[in-house]
């Protein structure tokens, strides 16, 4: 697949990050192959809440978190769950996550996230084109709602960051909330409307649309699992598929989500990547309950009206990528959402688990591997991969073509940990 023109690329992992990146590379004229053992979008990118959180500049680890963690861990119905057998493996990452809650790191992360995310809704329209974006993307903002009248320390830190960075937001009273979303029960004391957020009504269909544009632009999708990415004795980088086939290209992109570091070990790259597993319940066929994604901040989940029904997505489970799902986590969400609406009809529930690829400071890794400069990495988008994909794809294209990016990419560096 070597060409004499702008060259060739292999992209490993066809989630939103890999598929959007592969599309940008194909549009730039590279002969691009996108490899995944699943159909595009069937990892974390399928079952998420679909919020395009363009102004979510607040990282997950915040000052004051340490005080809340023991309470969350002791509550089996709480938003954070660690499988105790996995704790020894997760402990170094959890420690780094707590360290990232220092204000200095939080400030740096907020600036990086602002640069990456702020134009995400517009960028989706450009990436998808007018027909797909009219079908899939909505611009109605997002609500964050609290039942408790009192602000926690981490919440105050989040608001201060939003104010400092000029996030477009409006405070909502209990009456404002039910005026804007009349199906909600009057259980929320206060809220925020983030006006510049958008959402997608079908994340999997969004990835599929990008994949279709990729093949229309000449890209090739291969259904295969990459066994190794390494350098041969000659010094040439190579991809070996399960089954033994070896592939070469001018450039390689590792966008394998929560599995990415497994592929990078042989290149000497070690990054603190953990999966924050999340769950959803989709109540099939339910329509018209809310016009924008609603985050229940006390219980840390998002409700989104999707094309196929009402989706409730959230929770964090630390158990690694290989453990089987525990759908009791998703069933908890059903109970929470029933308490949130006045009159939620009965519906068939569909449960799902996905592996968020997370680094401690909430800022993805988008960079070139120093020891193998033909390898670019793009992963670690955590809770915000659907939002960060369009800008990530532009950065990946610029790194592959050795062009200057119009975003400051120093914050996404591979060596910052
Ligand atoms: C419950 C939940 C709710 C969320 N809500 C939102 C939201 O509202 N807004 C938002 O912006 N983000 C949200 N996210 C986060 C978002 O879903 C992720 O950040 C994003 O999907 C990550 O995309 P990715 O392409 O990096 O990973 P993935 O989508 O997981 O893709 C990685 C791909 O790599 C493939 N792969 C791995 N190893 C190999 C290999 N060896 N060979 C070949 N292929 C391989 C996998 O099969 C997979 O398809 C949510 C996540 C969860 C779990």
XYZ file of C-alpha atoms and ligand atoms in Angstrom:
470
model
C 0.000 0.000 0.000
C 2.962 2.378 -0.373
C 2.232 5.237 -2.773
C 4.486 7.766 -4.459
C 2.215 10.722 -3.684
C 1.443 11.934 -0.139
C 2.088 8.479 1.274
C 0.185 5.882 3.210
C -1.156 5.469 6.735
C -2.468 2.696 8.933
C -4.906 3.724 11.666
C -5.432 1.168 14.458
C -8.844 1.372 16.144
C -12.091 2.494 14.490
C -13.779 4.294 17.363
C -14.763 7.937 16.922
C -11.113 9.009 17.283
C -9.642 6.573 14.742
C -12.484 6.909 12.247
C -12.486 10.735 12.300
C -8.673 10.733 12.012
C -8.701 8.221 9.137
C -11.267 10.372 7.318
C -9.092 13.494 7.665
C -6.049 11.540 6.398
C -7.930 10.146 3.394
C -9.248 13.632 2.598
C -5.636 14.881 2.709
C -4.755 12.357 0.019
C -3.085 9.584 2.055
C -3.756 5.965 1.123
C -5.296 5.073 4.493
C -6.259 1.735 6.018
C -8.395 1.682 9.174
C -8.098 -1.539 11.189
C -10.470 -2.813 13.865
C -11.676 -6.246 14.851
C -15.155 -4.780 15.262
C -17.299 -2.696 12.902
C -16.490 1.055 13.226
C -17.813 2.597 16.432
C -18.557 -0.567 18.409
C -16.216 0.266 21.322
C -16.864 3.105 23.768
C -18.038 5.259 20.861
C -21.378 3.494 20.426
C -23.249 3.637 23.714
C -22.238 6.952 25.221
C -24.503 9.898 26.054
C -23.760 11.699 22.772
C -23.245 15.071 24.379
C -20.999 17.398 22.374
C -19.764 19.178 25.457
C -17.920 22.005 23.741
C -17.421 23.926 26.965
C -16.641 21.039 29.328
C -13.334 22.434 30.431
C -13.563 21.062 33.982
C -11.419 17.921 34.405
C -12.770 14.956 36.381
C -10.197 15.129 39.206
C -10.859 18.308 41.205
C -9.817 19.762 44.563
C -12.002 18.294 47.293
C -12.404 14.915 45.535
C -10.282 13.058 48.061
C -12.857 13.770 50.750
C -15.668 12.334 48.612
C -13.950 9.160 47.351
C -14.373 6.999 50.523
C -18.110 7.833 50.643
C -18.535 6.881 46.942
C -16.576 3.638 47.375
C -18.626 2.522 50.363
C -21.937 3.137 48.564
C -22.729 0.236 46.190
C -25.218 2.540 44.445
C -22.711 5.410 44.196
C -21.202 6.832 40.986
C -17.740 5.251 41.511
C -17.068 1.555 41.955
C -13.727 -0.258 42.167
C -13.619 -4.051 41.857
C -11.465 -4.894 44.859
C -9.558 -7.673 43.097
C -8.432 -5.149 40.467
C -7.395 -2.508 43.018
C -3.672 -3.450 43.176
C -3.401 -2.924 39.395
C -5.415 0.296 39.414
C -3.756 1.800 42.514
C -0.895 3.661 40.716
C -3.384 5.239 38.293
C -5.797 6.163 41.095
C -2.946 7.818 42.948
C -1.993 9.857 39.873
C -5.675 10.761 39.444
C -5.800 12.116 42.985
C -2.556 14.037 42.371
C -4.125 15.549 39.237
C -6.805 17.138 41.449
C -4.264 19.805 42.504
C -5.346 23.239 41.314
C -2.215 23.787 39.197
C -2.876 20.637 37.133
C -6.597 21.405 36.968
C -5.856 24.888 35.519
C -3.500 23.431 32.891
C -6.044 20.776 31.918
C -8.819 23.372 31.597
C -6.768 25.438 29.137
C -5.949 22.328 27.086
C -9.571 21.152 27.027
C -10.783 24.632 26.032
C -8.455 24.601 23.010
C -9.499 21.122 21.950
C -13.253 21.260 22.493
C -14.595 24.776 22.006
C -15.500 24.491 18.320
C -16.669 20.851 18.449
C -20.292 21.433 17.377
C -19.275 23.478 14.311
C -16.507 21.023 13.520
C -18.951 18.097 13.479
C -20.993 19.906 10.856
C -17.878 20.269 8.741
C -16.698 16.681 9.324
C -20.065 15.042 8.686
C -21.258 17.395 5.945
C -24.701 19.074 5.836
C -26.823 15.994 5.187
C -25.488 13.802 8.021
C -25.209 16.683 10.479
C -28.836 17.724 9.881
C -29.822 14.105 10.584
C -27.590 13.490 13.609
C -26.568 16.719 15.369
C -28.719 19.018 17.515
C -27.775 22.435 18.979
C -29.878 22.896 22.103
C -27.303 23.221 24.861
C -26.964 20.988 27.910
C -28.278 21.240 31.455
C -26.402 20.338 34.627
C -28.831 19.910 37.532
C -28.391 19.527 41.278
C -30.863 18.210 43.819
C -28.781 19.368 46.721
C -28.953 23.118 47.410
C -25.365 23.189 48.752
C -22.253 23.439 46.599
C -19.360 21.054 47.303
C -15.746 22.233 47.245
C -15.086 20.510 43.898
C -18.222 22.049 42.430
C -17.078 25.534 43.474
C -13.705 24.867 41.816
C -15.517 23.860 38.596
C -17.674 27.003 38.549
C -14.654 29.229 39.155
C -12.929 27.662 36.141
C -15.985 28.149 33.921
C -16.242 31.786 34.933
C -12.538 32.388 34.426
C -12.664 30.929 30.914
C -15.813 32.776 29.835
C -18.027 29.699 29.378
C -21.490 30.707 28.072
C -23.799 29.612 30.898
C -26.992 30.602 32.612
C -27.933 29.757 36.202
C -31.354 28.131 36.499
C -33.800 28.200 39.402
C -36.103 25.254 40.177
C -38.860 26.967 38.141
C -36.551 27.716 35.188
C -35.663 24.015 35.069
C -39.236 22.763 34.757
C -40.102 25.603 32.351
C -37.312 24.448 30.031
C -37.905 20.705 30.517
C -41.557 20.246 31.577
C -41.370 16.432 31.819
C -38.926 16.649 34.745
C -40.228 16.065 38.270
C -39.750 19.099 40.537
C -36.812 17.499 42.358
C -33.969 19.789 41.316
C -32.997 22.806 43.377
C -30.743 24.523 40.850
C -29.058 24.117 37.506
C -26.795 25.461 34.794
C -27.616 25.786 31.107
C -24.511 25.461 28.961
C -25.762 27.080 25.813
C -23.014 26.207 23.354
C -23.187 22.451 23.881
C -24.782 20.236 21.279
C -25.595 16.544 21.079
C -25.798 13.672 18.656
C -28.942 11.585 18.581
C -27.122 8.374 17.620
C -23.377 8.112 18.386
C -22.958 4.780 16.560
C -24.659 6.174 13.432
C -22.317 9.187 13.676
C -19.239 6.927 13.526
C -20.851 4.889 10.737
C -21.451 8.092 8.729
C -17.783 9.077 9.143
C -16.716 5.551 8.120
C -18.886 5.771 4.999
C -17.309 9.129 4.111
C -13.882 7.563 4.693
C -14.467 4.717 2.234
C -16.039 7.160 -0.255
C -12.777 9.160 -0.033
C -10.817 6.020 -0.994
C -10.044 4.662 2.487
C -9.963 0.941 3.237
C -11.475 -0.676 6.343
C -9.944 -3.988 7.455
C -11.669 -6.151 10.012
C -8.746 -7.611 11.943
C -7.096 -7.482 15.339
C -3.611 -6.006 15.527
C -1.396 -8.390 17.507
C 1.714 -6.195 17.645
C 3.100 -2.861 16.562
C 6.890 -2.812 16.702
C 10.122 -2.154 14.866
C 11.732 -4.926 12.839
C 15.500 -5.583 13.030
C 15.831 -3.297 9.969
C 14.372 -0.417 12.002
C 11.151 -0.321 9.955
C 7.917 -0.029 11.917
C 5.429 -2.804 11.214
C 1.960 -3.944 12.169
C 1.405 -7.657 12.642
C -2.184 -8.860 12.555
C -3.487 -11.811 14.504
C -2.950 -14.635 12.029
C 0.530 -13.388 11.180
C 0.070 -10.974 8.251
C 2.544 -8.051 8.370
C 1.583 -4.584 7.124
C 3.742 -1.512 6.451
C 2.901 2.121 5.804
C 4.606 5.501 5.884
C 2.744 6.533 9.042
C 0.877 4.704 11.843
C -1.819 6.064 14.131
C -2.651 4.306 17.409
C -6.230 5.221 18.318
C -7.252 1.992 20.012
C -9.039 3.661 22.952
C -8.580 1.907 26.285
C -6.471 -0.806 24.601
C -3.890 1.617 23.145
C -1.087 1.143 25.660
C -1.080 -2.610 25.064
C 0.011 -1.847 21.508
C 2.653 0.676 22.504
C 4.622 -1.343 25.052
C 7.003 -2.731 22.426
C 7.878 0.800 21.340
C 8.878 1.597 24.913
C 5.889 3.898 25.510
C 4.313 3.639 28.964
C 1.415 5.974 29.731
C -0.923 5.822 32.738
C -4.033 4.780 30.833
C -6.875 3.135 32.745
C -10.410 2.448 31.746
C -13.253 4.154 33.560
C -15.929 1.702 32.498
C -19.338 3.290 32.040
C -22.818 1.881 31.562
C -26.036 2.856 29.903
C -29.644 1.851 29.903
C -31.629 2.814 26.814
C -35.387 2.791 27.342
C -36.395 1.777 23.844
C -38.944 3.839 21.962
C -39.391 6.543 24.629
C -39.465 9.922 22.921
C -39.965 13.589 23.805
C -38.915 13.446 27.488
C -36.138 16.050 27.165
C -34.945 18.331 24.419
C -31.267 18.493 25.469
C -28.858 16.257 27.439
C -29.426 16.620 31.180
C -26.669 15.802 33.628
C -27.808 14.754 37.090
C -24.780 16.159 38.884
C -25.382 14.558 42.307
C -25.571 11.071 40.816
C -23.158 11.678 37.890
C -25.142 10.462 34.890
C -26.538 12.042 31.718
C -29.988 11.538 30.223
C -30.179 12.061 26.458
C -33.011 11.732 24.017
C -31.665 9.456 21.295
C -33.222 8.374 18.031
C -33.831 4.882 19.450
C -35.125 5.913 22.889
C -34.211 7.647 26.119
C -30.611 6.887 27.103
C -29.259 7.168 30.625
C -25.454 6.904 30.640
C -22.849 7.266 33.316
C -21.182 5.764 36.398
C -17.509 4.876 36.683
C -16.306 1.343 37.348
C -12.600 0.583 37.732
C -12.172 -3.066 36.774
C -9.895 -3.122 33.692
C -10.820 -3.809 30.065
C -11.116 -7.585 30.389
C -13.588 -8.119 33.259
C -17.141 -9.037 32.225
C -19.759 -6.270 32.573
C -21.783 -5.992 35.762
C -25.141 -4.843 34.415
C -26.414 -4.182 37.939
C -24.524 -0.867 37.501
C -26.762 -0.059 34.502
C -29.908 -1.199 36.306
C -29.187 1.360 39.044
C -29.498 4.054 36.389
C -33.060 2.947 35.593
C -34.111 3.612 39.185
C -32.388 7.002 39.203
C -34.041 8.166 35.976
C -37.527 7.081 37.081
C -37.190 9.410 40.090
C -36.206 12.271 37.804
C -39.257 12.464 35.520
C -42.903 13.011 36.401
C -44.318 10.216 34.286
C -41.808 8.019 32.508
C -43.619 5.337 30.466
C -42.665 1.652 30.851
C -40.278 0.500 28.126
C -37.973 -2.315 27.127
C -34.539 -1.617 28.658
C -31.308 -2.284 26.788
C -28.076 -2.364 28.821
C -24.523 -1.600 27.664
C -21.006 -1.216 29.031
C -18.160 0.690 27.393
C -14.512 1.349 28.256
C -13.668 5.056 28.522
C -9.941 5.463 27.811
C -8.792 7.681 30.666
C -5.593 9.371 31.751
C -5.359 10.970 35.212
C -5.510 14.645 34.111
C -8.475 14.225 31.665
C -6.367 15.561 28.767
C -5.920 13.133 25.844
C -2.536 12.094 24.513
C -2.095 13.277 20.908
C 1.534 13.231 19.924
C 4.347 11.603 18.012
C 6.342 8.724 19.573
C 9.911 9.966 19.970
C 11.495 6.530 19.562
C 9.377 5.831 16.454
C 8.562 9.176 14.788
C 6.367 7.522 12.149
C 3.922 6.529 14.941
C 1.305 9.041 16.112
C -0.868 8.352 19.162
C -4.383 9.676 19.800
C -6.189 8.273 22.826
C -7.116 8.970 26.446
C -10.174 11.159 25.788
C -11.949 9.751 28.860
C -15.420 11.267 29.328
C -15.093 13.578 26.305
C -14.043 11.538 23.284
C -17.150 12.213 21.220
C -16.584 15.933 21.791
C -12.838 15.896 21.230
C -12.815 13.786 18.058
C -13.065 16.481 15.341
C -10.160 18.570 16.681
C -8.136 15.425 17.467
C -8.557 14.300 13.856
C -7.182 17.642 12.638
C -4.181 17.393 14.973
C -3.496 13.805 13.869
C -3.596 14.880 10.213
C -1.185 17.747 10.927
C 1.223 15.469 12.833
C 1.122 12.876 10.037
C 1.823 15.565 7.426
C 4.368 17.314 9.709
C 2.310 20.502 9.462
C 1.946 23.186 12.098
C -1.365 22.827 14.006
C -3.512 25.857 14.759
C -4.105 24.424 18.275
C -1.321 24.522 20.867
C -0.617 20.800 21.149
C 2.061 20.935 23.851
C -0.519 20.025 26.528
C -1.343 16.726 24.791
C 2.258 15.492 24.964
C 3.130 11.839 25.440
C 5.960 12.582 27.892
C 4.082 14.757 30.377
C 3.347 12.004 32.922
C -21.255 5.770 29.662
C -20.435 6.703 28.805
C -20.957 7.952 28.472
C -20.193 8.839 27.708
N -20.738 10.029 27.294
C -20.022 10.885 26.522
C -20.591 12.109 26.070
O -21.759 12.408 26.330
N -19.816 12.953 25.333
C -18.511 12.650 25.028
O -17.839 13.478 24.392
N -17.955 11.464 25.385
C -18.678 10.584 26.137
N -18.130 9.400 26.549
C -16.713 9.120 26.231
C -16.533 8.598 24.807
O -17.482 7.585 24.543
C -15.119 8.050 24.642
O -14.168 8.995 25.082
C -14.827 7.755 23.172
O -15.828 6.903 22.649
C -13.451 7.125 23.004
O -13.275 6.888 21.640
P -12.054 6.031 21.100
O -12.161 6.029 19.624
O -10.796 6.535 21.725
O -12.272 4.570 21.727
P -13.251 3.387 21.280
O -14.548 3.903 20.767
O -13.311 2.416 22.406
O -12.504 2.760 20.040
C -11.324 2.017 20.162
C -11.361 0.923 19.111
O -10.085 0.283 19.064
C -10.306 -1.051 18.726
N -9.122 -1.833 19.069
C -8.550 -1.958 20.292
N -7.476 -2.749 20.221
C -7.368 -3.137 18.925
C -6.471 -4.006 18.237
N -5.446 -4.616 18.878
N -6.657 -4.217 16.913
C -7.690 -3.609 16.272
N -8.569 -2.796 16.879
C -8.416 -2.558 18.187
C -11.540 -1.430 19.538
O -12.181 -2.568 18.978
C -12.390 -0.164 19.421
O -13.326 -0.238 18.375
C -18.877 8.487 27.293
C -18.379 7.208 27.605
C -19.156 6.326 28.345
C -18.607 4.956 28.636
